[in-house]
Coordinates of C-alpha atoms in Angstrom, one line a residue:
M1 CA -70.3 31.3 -78.7
T2 CA -67.9 32.2 -75.7
D3 CA -69.9 29.8 -73.5
S4 CA -69.3 27.0 -76.0
L5 CA -65.7 27.5 -76.0
A6 CA -65.7 27.8 -72.2
V7 CA -67.5 24.4 -72.1
R8 CA -65.4 22.6 -74.5
A9 CA -62.2 23.9 -72.6
Q10 CA -63.6 22.7 -69.4
R11 CA -64.3 19.3 -70.8
R12 CA -60.9 19.1 -72.1
T13 CA -59.5 19.9 -68.7
T14 CA -61.7 17.3 -67.1
V15 CA -60.7 14.8 -69.7
E16 CA -57.1 15.4 -69.2
A17 CA -57.4 15.3 -65.5
V18 CA -59.0 11.8 -65.9
A19 CA -56.4 10.7 -68.2
Q20 CA -53.5 11.9 -65.7
R21 CA -55.3 10.0 -63.0
R22 CA -55.5 6.8 -65.1
T23 CA -51.7 7.3 -66.0
T24 CA -50.9 7.6 -62.3
V25 CA -53.0 4.4 -61.3
A26 CA -51.4 2.6 -64.2
A27 CA -47.8 3.7 -63.1
A28 CA -48.5 2.7 -59.5
A29 CA -50.0 -0.7 -60.5
P30 CA -46.7 -2.3 -61.5
R31 CA -45.1 -1.1 -58.3
R32 CA -47.8 -2.7 -56.1
A33 CA -48.6 -5.8 -58.2
P34 CA -45.3 -7.9 -56.9
I35 CA -46.2 -7.0 -53.2
V36 CA -49.8 -8.1 -53.7
A37 CA -48.7 -11.2 -55.6
A38 CA -46.2 -12.1 -53.0
A39 CA -48.7 -11.8 -50.1
L40 CA -51.2 -13.8 -52.1
L41 CA -48.8 -16.5 -52.7
V42 CA -47.6 -16.7 -49.1
I43 CA -51.1 -17.0 -47.9
A44 CA -52.3 -19.5 -50.6
L45 CA -49.1 -21.8 -50.1
A46 CA -49.3 -21.6 -46.3
G47 CA -52.7 -22.8 -46.5
C48 CA -51.5 -25.8 -48.5
A49 CA -49.0 -26.9 -45.7
D50 CA -50.2 -30.6 -44.9
M51 CA -49.2 -32.2 -41.5
S52 CA -52.4 -34.3 -41.1
G53 CA -52.1 -37.8 -39.8
I54 CA -48.8 -37.1 -38.1
G55 CA -48.4 -37.2 -34.5
S56 CA -47.0 -38.6 -31.2
Q57 CA -48.9 -41.8 -30.1
A58 CA -47.2 -42.3 -26.7
K59 CA -48.6 -41.0 -23.3
L60 CA -47.0 -40.0 -20.2
R61 CA -47.3 -42.0 -17.1
D62 CA -48.3 -40.2 -14.0
A63 CA -48.0 -41.0 -10.4
S64 CA -51.5 -42.2 -9.8
S65 CA -51.1 -44.7 -12.8
L66 CA -48.2 -46.2 -11.0
G67 CA -50.0 -46.6 -7.5
I68 CA -48.4 -43.4 -6.0
A69 CA -51.5 -41.7 -5.2
P70 CA -51.3 -38.4 -3.3
D71 CA -53.1 -39.7 -0.4
S72 CA -50.7 -42.5 0.0
A73 CA -48.5 -40.5 2.5
A74 CA -50.9 -38.6 4.9
A75 CA -48.1 -37.0 6.6
P76 CA -45.5 -34.9 4.6
A77 CA -42.4 -36.9 3.7
A78 CA -39.2 -35.9 5.3
T79 CA -36.7 -34.4 2.8
L80 CA -33.5 -36.3 2.5
D81 CA -30.4 -34.2 3.1
S82 CA -28.3 -33.7 -0.1
Q83 CA -25.2 -34.9 2.0
W84 CA -27.1 -37.9 3.5
W85 CA -23.8 -39.9 3.9
L86 CA -22.9 -37.6 6.9
A87 CA -25.5 -39.5 9.0
F88 CA -23.4 -42.7 8.9
G89 CA -20.6 -40.7 11.1
D90 CA -17.6 -41.9 9.4
T91 CA -15.1 -39.0 8.5
Q92 CA -13.3 -41.4 6.3
L93 CA -16.3 -42.0 4.2
N94 CA -17.1 -38.4 4.1
S95 CA -13.7 -37.4 2.8
L96 CA -13.8 -40.3 0.0
I97 CA -17.2 -38.8 -1.4
D98 CA -16.0 -35.4 -1.4
Q99 CA -12.8 -36.4 -3.2
A100 CA -14.8 -38.5 -5.7
V101 CA -17.2 -35.8 -6.5
A102 CA -14.1 -33.4 -7.1
G103 CA -12.1 -35.7 -9.2
N104 CA -14.1 -38.6 -10.8
P105 CA -13.6 -38.6 -14.5
N106 CA -17.1 -39.8 -15.4
L107 CA -18.5 -36.9 -13.4
Q108 CA -16.3 -34.4 -15.2
I109 CA -17.6 -36.1 -18.5
A110 CA -21.2 -35.3 -17.4
Q111 CA -20.1 -31.6 -16.6
A112 CA -18.6 -31.3 -20.0
R113 CA -21.7 -32.5 -21.6
L114 CA -23.7 -30.1 -19.5
A115 CA -21.3 -27.2 -21.0
R116 CA -21.7 -28.5 -24.3
A117 CA -25.6 -28.4 -24.0
Q118 CA -25.6 -24.9 -22.6
A119 CA -23.5 -23.7 -25.5
S120 CA -26.0 -25.2 -27.8
A121 CA -28.9 -23.4 -26.2
D122 CA -26.9 -20.1 -26.6
I123 CA -26.3 -20.8 -30.2
A124 CA -30.1 -21.5 -30.7
G125 CA -31.0 -18.2 -28.8
A126 CA -28.8 -16.2 -31.1
A127 CA -31.0 -17.0 -34.2
L128 CA -33.8 -14.8 -32.4
K129 CA -31.6 -11.7 -32.6
P130 CA -30.4 -9.6 -35.5
Q131 CA -27.2 -10.7 -37.0
V132 CA -24.5 -7.8 -38.2
K133 CA -21.2 -8.6 -39.8
G134 CA -18.6 -6.4 -41.6
D135 CA -16.8 -7.3 -44.6
L136 CA -13.4 -6.0 -46.1
D137 CA -12.5 -7.5 -49.5
L138 CA -9.5 -6.3 -51.5
N139 CA -8.9 -8.1 -54.9
R140 CA -6.9 -7.9 -58.0
Q141 CA -8.8 -9.2 -61.0
K142 CA -8.2 -9.8 -64.5
F143 CA -11.5 -9.1 -66.5
N144 CA -12.2 -11.4 -69.6
S145 CA -12.6 -9.5 -72.8
N146 CA -14.7 -12.1 -74.4
Y147 CA -17.4 -12.0 -71.6
I148 CA -20.0 -9.4 -70.5
Y149 CA -17.3 -6.7 -69.8
P150 CA -17.1 -4.0 -72.4
A151 CA -13.7 -2.2 -73.2
P152 CA -11.8 -0.6 -71.7
L153 CA -12.8 -2.7 -68.7
G154 CA -12.8 -6.2 -70.6
G155 CA -9.3 -7.4 -70.9
S156 CA -7.8 -5.1 -68.3
T157 CA -6.6 -5.8 -64.8
Q158 CA -8.1 -3.8 -62.0
N159 CA -8.2 -3.6 -58.2
I160 CA -11.5 -4.0 -56.6
G161 CA -12.4 -2.9 -53.2
L162 CA -15.4 -3.7 -50.9
L163 CA -16.0 -2.2 -47.5
Q164 CA -19.5 -3.1 -46.3
L165 CA -21.6 -3.7 -43.2
S166 CA -24.6 -6.0 -43.8
A167 CA -27.3 -7.1 -41.3
S168 CA -30.1 -9.7 -41.3
W169 CA -33.0 -10.5 -39.1
E170 CA -35.3 -13.5 -39.4
L171 CA -38.7 -12.6 -38.3
D172 CA -39.8 -15.6 -36.3
F173 CA -43.6 -15.4 -37.3
F174 CA -44.2 -19.2 -36.9
G175 CA -41.8 -19.9 -34.0
K176 CA -39.3 -21.9 -35.7
N177 CA -36.3 -20.2 -33.8
R178 CA -38.2 -20.2 -30.6
S179 CA -39.0 -23.8 -30.8
A180 CA -35.4 -24.6 -31.8
L181 CA -34.2 -22.6 -28.6
D182 CA -36.8 -24.4 -26.5
T183 CA -35.4 -27.9 -27.7
A184 CA -31.8 -26.7 -26.9
I185 CA -33.0 -25.5 -23.3
G186 CA -34.7 -28.7 -22.8
A187 CA -31.5 -30.7 -23.7
A188 CA -29.4 -28.4 -21.5
N189 CA -31.9 -29.0 -18.5
A190 CA -31.7 -32.8 -19.2
A191 CA -28.0 -32.6 -19.2
A192 CA -27.9 -30.6 -16.0
A193 CA -30.1 -33.2 -14.2
D194 CA -28.0 -36.1 -15.8
A195 CA -25.0 -34.4 -14.0
D196 CA -26.8 -34.3 -10.8
A197 CA -28.0 -38.0 -11.0
S198 CA -24.4 -38.9 -11.7
R199 CA -23.4 -37.1 -8.5
V200 CA -26.1 -38.9 -6.6
L201 CA -24.9 -42.3 -8.2
L202 CA -21.2 -41.7 -7.6
A203 CA -21.8 -40.8 -3.8
S204 CA -23.9 -44.1 -3.4
N205 CA -21.5 -46.2 -5.2
V206 CA -18.4 -44.8 -3.0
A207 CA -20.5 -45.6 0.1
R208 CA -21.6 -49.1 -0.9
S209 CA -17.9 -49.9 -2.0
Y210 CA -16.7 -48.5 1.2
F211 CA -19.4 -50.7 3.4
Q212 CA -18.3 -53.6 1.2
W213 CA -14.7 -53.3 2.2
A214 CA -15.9 -53.1 5.8
R215 CA -17.9 -56.3 5.4
L216 CA -14.8 -58.2 4.0
N217 CA -12.7 -56.6 7.0
D218 CA -15.2 -58.0 9.3
Q219 CA -15.3 -61.3 7.6
L220 CA -11.5 -61.5 7.8
T221 CA -11.8 -60.8 11.6
V222 CA -14.2 -63.9 11.8
A223 CA -11.8 -65.9 9.8
K224 CA -8.8 -64.9 12.0
R225 CA -10.9 -65.9 15.1
T226 CA -11.8 -69.1 13.4
L227 CA -8.3 -70.0 12.8
A228 CA -7.2 -69.2 16.4
Q229 CA -10.2 -71.2 17.7
R230 CA -9.3 -74.2 15.6
D231 CA -5.5 -73.9 16.8
E232 CA -6.8 -74.2 20.4
T233 CA -9.0 -77.2 19.6
L234 CA -6.0 -78.9 17.7
K235 CA -4.0 -78.6 21.0
L236 CA -7.0 -80.1 22.9
V237 CA -7.1 -82.9 20.6
R238 CA -3.5 -83.7 20.7
D239 CA -3.4 -83.7 24.4
R240 CA -6.4 -86.1 24.3
V241 CA -4.7 -88.4 21.8
S242 CA -1.4 -88.4 23.8
A243 CA -3.5 -89.5 26.9
G244 CA -5.1 -92.1 24.7
L245 CA -8.6 -90.8 24.9
D246 CA -8.8 -90.1 21.3
T247 CA -7.5 -91.6 18.1
R248 CA -5.7 -90.4 15.1
L249 CA -9.0 -89.8 13.3
E250 CA -9.9 -87.0 15.6
L251 CA -6.5 -85.7 15.2
R252 CA -6.5 -85.6 11.4
Q253 CA -10.0 -84.0 11.5
S254 CA -8.8 -81.2 13.6
E255 CA -5.5 -80.6 11.7
G256 CA -7.7 -80.4 8.4
G257 CA -9.4 -77.4 9.8
L258 CA -6.1 -75.2 10.0
P259 CA -5.4 -75.2 6.4
E260 CA -9.1 -74.4 5.4
A261 CA -9.3 -71.4 7.8
R262 CA -6.0 -70.1 6.2
Q263 CA -7.2 -70.5 2.8
Q264 CA -10.3 -68.4 3.8
I265 CA -8.2 -65.7 5.1
E266 CA -6.2 -65.5 2.1
A267 CA -9.1 -65.5 -0.2
L268 CA -10.6 -62.7 2.0
N269 CA -7.3 -60.7 1.6
E270 CA -7.6 -61.0 -2.1
Q271 CA -11.2 -59.7 -2.0
I272 CA -10.2 -56.8 0.1
A273 CA -7.4 -55.8 -2.4
L274 CA -9.6 -56.0 -5.3
Q275 CA -12.4 -53.9 -3.4
Q276 CA -9.7 -51.2 -2.5
H277 CA -8.9 -51.0 -6.1
A278 CA -12.6 -50.5 -6.9
L279 CA -12.9 -47.8 -4.3
D280 CA -9.6 -46.0 -5.6
A281 CA -11.2 -46.1 -9.2
L282 CA -14.4 -44.5 -7.9
V283 CA -12.4 -41.8 -6.0
G284 CA -10.3 -41.2 -9.1
Q285 CA -7.0 -41.5 -7.0
P286 CA -5.1 -44.7 -7.2
N287 CA -3.8 -46.1 -3.9
V288 CA -6.0 -43.5 -1.8
S289 CA -7.4 -46.4 0.3
V290 CA -3.9 -47.7 1.3
S291 CA -3.4 -44.7 3.8
L292 CA -6.8 -45.3 5.3
K293 CA -7.7 -47.2 8.3
P294 CA -9.7 -50.5 7.4
P295 CA -13.3 -49.7 8.2
V296 CA -15.4 -52.1 10.4
L297 CA -19.1 -52.2 10.5
D298 CA -19.6 -51.7 14.2
S299 CA -18.0 -48.1 13.9
V300 CA -20.7 -47.0 11.3
K301 CA -24.0 -45.4 12.5
T302 CA -27.3 -46.6 10.9
M303 CA -29.3 -44.1 8.9
A304 CA -32.9 -43.5 9.5
L305 CA -35.1 -43.5 6.4
Q306 CA -38.7 -43.5 5.8
S307 CA -40.2 -46.9 5.3
N308 CA -42.8 -46.0 2.6
I309 CA -42.5 -44.7 -0.8
P310 CA -43.2 -40.8 -0.9
A311 CA -45.9 -39.5 -3.1
D312 CA -43.6 -37.0 -4.5
L313 CA -41.0 -39.6 -5.6
L314 CA -40.9 -38.7 -9.3
G315 CA -39.9 -35.2 -8.5
R316 CA -37.1 -36.3 -6.1
R317 CA -35.0 -38.1 -8.7
A318 CA -32.7 -36.4 -10.9
D319 CA -32.7 -39.3 -13.4
I320 CA -36.6 -38.8 -13.8
A321 CA -36.2 -35.1 -14.2
A322 CA -33.7 -35.7 -17.0
A323 CA -36.0 -38.0 -18.7
R324 CA -38.8 -35.5 -18.3
W325 CA -36.8 -32.8 -19.9
R326 CA -36.0 -34.9 -23.0
V327 CA -39.7 -35.3 -23.4
E328 CA -39.9 -31.3 -23.4
A329 CA -36.9 -31.1 -25.9
A330 CA -38.4 -33.7 -28.2
T331 CA -41.9 -31.8 -28.0
S332 CA -40.2 -28.6 -29.0
D333 CA -38.5 -30.5 -31.8
V334 CA -41.8 -31.6 -33.1
K335 CA -42.9 -28.0 -33.1
N336 CA -39.9 -27.0 -34.8
A337 CA -40.4 -29.7 -37.6
K338 CA -44.0 -28.2 -37.9
T339 CA -42.8 -24.6 -38.6
L340 CA -40.8 -25.8 -41.5
F341 CA -43.9 -26.3 -43.5
Y342 CA -44.4 -22.3 -43.2
P343 CA -42.8 -19.5 -45.1
N344 CA -39.5 -18.1 -43.7
V345 CA -39.4 -14.2 -43.7
N346 CA -35.9 -12.4 -43.4
L347 CA -35.0 -8.6 -43.4
T348 CA -31.8 -7.9 -44.9
A349 CA -29.9 -4.6 -45.3
F350 CA -26.3 -3.6 -46.4
A351 CA -24.3 -0.4 -46.6
G352 CA -20.7 0.3 -47.6
F353 CA -18.5 1.3 -50.3
Q354 CA -17.2 -0.4 -53.6
S355 CA -15.0 0.7 -56.3
L356 CA -12.6 -0.1 -59.0
G357 CA -9.3 1.0 -57.6
F358 CA -8.5 0.9 -54.0
G359 CA -7.9 4.8 -54.0
K360 CA -11.5 5.5 -54.9
L361 CA -13.0 3.0 -52.2
L362 CA -13.8 5.7 -49.7
K363 CA -14.6 8.5 -52.1
S364 CA -17.9 10.0 -52.9
G365 CA -19.7 7.8 -55.4
S366 CA -18.5 4.7 -54.2
E367 CA -21.3 4.4 -51.7
Q368 CA -23.9 1.5 -52.1
W369 CA -26.8 0.4 -49.9
G370 CA -29.6 -1.9 -49.9
V371 CA -32.6 -3.1 -47.8
G372 CA -35.4 -5.4 -48.4
P373 CA -37.3 -8.5 -47.2
A374 CA -36.6 -12.0 -48.4
I375 CA -39.3 -14.8 -48.3
S376 CA -38.9 -18.4 -48.9
L377 CA -41.1 -21.4 -48.4
P378 CA -41.3 -24.9 -49.5
I379 CA -43.5 -25.7 -52.6
F380 CA -42.4 -29.1 -53.6
E381 CA -40.0 -31.2 -51.6
G382 CA -40.8 -34.6 -52.4
G383 CA -42.4 -35.5 -48.9
K384 CA -39.1 -34.6 -47.1
L385 CA -40.9 -32.3 -44.5
R386 CA -43.7 -35.0 -43.7
A387 CA -40.8 -37.5 -43.3
N388 CA -39.0 -35.2 -41.1
L389 CA -42.0 -34.5 -39.0
R390 CA -42.7 -38.3 -38.7
G391 CA -39.2 -38.7 -37.5
K392 CA -39.5 -36.1 -35.0
S393 CA -42.7 -37.5 -33.7
A394 CA -41.2 -41.0 -33.4
D395 CA -38.3 -39.4 -31.5
L396 CA -40.9 -37.9 -29.1
D397 CA -42.5 -41.4 -28.6
V398 CA -39.2 -42.6 -27.8
A399 CA -38.7 -40.0 -25.3
I400 CA -42.0 -40.5 -23.7
E401 CA -41.6 -44.2 -23.4
S402 CA -38.1 -43.8 -22.1
Y403 CA -39.5 -41.6 -19.4
N404 CA -42.2 -44.1 -18.6
A405 CA -39.7 -46.8 -18.4
A406 CA -37.4 -44.7 -16.1
V407 CA -40.7 -44.0 -14.0
I408 CA -41.5 -47.6 -13.6
D409 CA -38.0 -48.6 -12.7
A410 CA -37.7 -46.0 -10.2
V411 CA -40.9 -47.0 -8.4
R412 CA -39.7 -50.7 -8.6
D413 CA -36.2 -49.5 -7.2
A414 CA -37.7 -47.8 -4.2
A415 CA -40.2 -50.4 -3.4
D416 CA -37.4 -53.0 -3.5
Q417 CA -35.1 -51.0 -1.0
V418 CA -38.2 -50.2 1.3
A419 CA -38.9 -54.1 1.4
S420 CA -35.4 -55.1 1.8
A421 CA -34.7 -52.7 4.6
Q422 CA -37.6 -53.9 6.6
S423 CA -36.9 -57.6 6.0
I424 CA -33.3 -57.1 6.9
T425 CA -34.4 -55.7 10.3
R426 CA -36.4 -58.9 11.0
Q427 CA -33.7 -61.3 9.6
Q428 CA -31.2 -59.6 12.1
A429 CA -33.4 -60.1 15.1
E430 CA -33.9 -63.8 14.2
Q431 CA -30.1 -64.2 13.3
R432 CA -29.0 -62.7 16.9
A433 CA -31.3 -65.3 18.5
A434 CA -29.9 -68.2 16.2
Q435 CA -26.2 -67.0 16.8
T436 CA -26.8 -67.1 20.7
A437 CA -28.1 -70.5 20.5
A438 CA -25.5 -71.8 18.3
E439 CA -22.7 -70.4 20.5
G440 CA -24.3 -72.0 23.6
A441 CA -24.4 -75.2 21.8
Y442 CA -20.8 -75.0 20.8
D443 CA -19.7 -74.2 24.4
I444 CA -21.6 -77.4 25.7
A445 CA -20.1 -79.4 22.9
V446 CA -16.5 -78.5 23.9
Q447 CA -17.2 -79.0 27.5
R448 CA -18.7 -82.4 27.0
Y449 CA -15.6 -83.3 24.8
R450 CA -13.2 -82.1 27.4
A451 CA -14.9 -84.2 30.0
G452 CA -15.0 -87.3 27.6
L453 CA -18.8 -87.3 27.5
G454 CA -19.1 -86.4 23.8
N455 CA -17.0 -87.1 20.7
Y456 CA -15.3 -84.7 18.5
L457 CA -17.9 -84.9 15.7
N458 CA -20.4 -83.0 18.0
V459 CA -17.7 -80.1 18.6
L460 CA -17.2 -79.9 14.7
T461 CA -20.9 -79.8 14.0
A462 CA -21.4 -77.1 16.5
E463 CA -18.5 -75.1 15.5
T464 CA -20.0 -75.1 11.9
A465 CA -23.2 -73.7 13.0
V466 CA -21.4 -71.0 15.0
L467 CA -19.2 -69.9 12.2
A468 CA -22.1 -69.8 9.6
Q469 CA -23.9 -67.4 12.1
R470 CA -21.0 -65.3 12.6
R471 CA -20.6 -64.8 8.8
L472 CA -24.3 -64.3 8.5
A473 CA -24.3 -61.4 11.1
V474 CA -21.5 -59.7 9.3
D475 CA -23.4 -60.0 5.9
L476 CA -26.6 -58.9 7.3
A477 CA -25.0 -55.8 9.1
A478 CA -23.2 -55.0 5.7
R479 CA -26.6 -55.5 3.8
A480 CA -28.4 -53.1 6.2
L481 CA -26.0 -50.4 5.4
D482 CA -25.9 -51.1 1.8
T483 CA -29.7 -51.0 1.7
Q484 CA -29.8 -47.6 3.6
V485 CA -27.4 -46.4 0.8
A486 CA -29.5 -47.7 -2.1
L487 CA -32.7 -46.5 -0.4
A488 CA -31.3 -43.0 -0.3
R489 CA -30.3 -43.1 -3.8
A490 CA -33.8 -44.6 -4.9
L491 CA -35.5 -41.7 -3.1
G492 CA -33.4 -39.1 -5.0
G493 CA -30.2 -38.7 -2.8
G494 CA -31.6 -35.4 -1.6
W495 CA -31.6 -33.7 -5.0
Q496 CA -33.9 -30.8 -5.5
P497 CA -34.6 -29.4 -9.0
P498 CA -34.1 -25.7 -9.6
A499 CA -37.0 -23.3 -9.1
T500 CA -37.0 -22.5 -12.8
A501 CA -36.9 -26.1 -14.0
T502 CA -39.6 -27.1 -11.6
A503 CA -41.8 -24.2 -12.9
A504 CA -41.4 -25.0 -16.4
L505 CA -42.0 -28.9 -16.1
T506 CA -45.3 -28.1 -14.1
N507 CA -46.8 -25.7 -16.8

């Protein structure tokens, strides 16, 4: 009997223990259920993100596809000095370029754009870090007695105080913020390269404008020499007419050459004034050229440049680097658009005080705090995310094709300047020979005319040939300098990318 009672008691204890465990499990199940359901929902919906069929179609052009193979330059190409204009040996030109770099408004605009892009990169980088803010809110509020507030709160007017510190941190599981930062960094690097390209272009434009001024001054010298020569010829014709050796036809022909020469001088003076104004605008200082000595081409040294396109041309030009960075930025932007298909997870927390009545705000019992995750993800957005991804992919195609166009133009530009530099050298040799022959023929024509063995038409014909050669000599000398400047710019103007940028673009 005793044993039976003991067995029954043991069974009751076992049943009670099982029932207690079931009660504990049943009580814990509601607490775990939301977490498990949320996890399953995230996994299921993340797997439903559909990005298929959307992507960039454009392809980057490389050096080999443009005919610039690495073996095209057996010897290492000489690096162009970043201050290549010093090789011309003109102190006025050096000073003008320094002033232009320091004060040209367009260059300052490029620097401001760079600062704006760097600030955007800092803003994007801040999203990767926890955000903390403090709130102090003191209000006097009338509570509605016909709403959810029971008496005596309803219908009363109370002071409400809130002093709270809150923090949030977005867990960048899928790289949304990181890709946004990469996009901003790419844009900042492109802006930096644009600013460098602007400096190279500005320096080359100042040099080309300066040499154009020198060309016009030399042409003015030729025109004045022509005027003096025609004045001497007019005296000779007058003497011959007085002696009865020539007619008034020759006198009128000789007199007509003087107004023509004076008109050319006046036209050149106008062009010189306009060229000085253009140079002043480039430097950013009106009338800066007025205090300068008019330059002449003979005082400028020639600059030796390589006569072939270097294999690393694309890495030497800041404008190409800027286009390449825009491709990198657009690529990161596409990655960012893809991350929008995935869940967004935030950790949020707050702690502080809240009370009715300002005097109770910091007293015991007014404390409040909270902490927890927040998960959001798109379920149905009407195709907005796919449309956004298509748009970003199209932007990437635009960036790639813009880079390809810039690369093709850079290769053409360098090839044009190399071909022109080589051709001008040959043209100058032939022109010098032609000018020597023309001046010799003119001297013979004048001597024959003095001796009465030739007519004045022969003198005019010979003079025309001499003047044409003198003008051509000036133009070719100016073109040679201009082409050297253009080639220096086409080869990158001595620009070198920062080490960090080079590493990023080659990875």
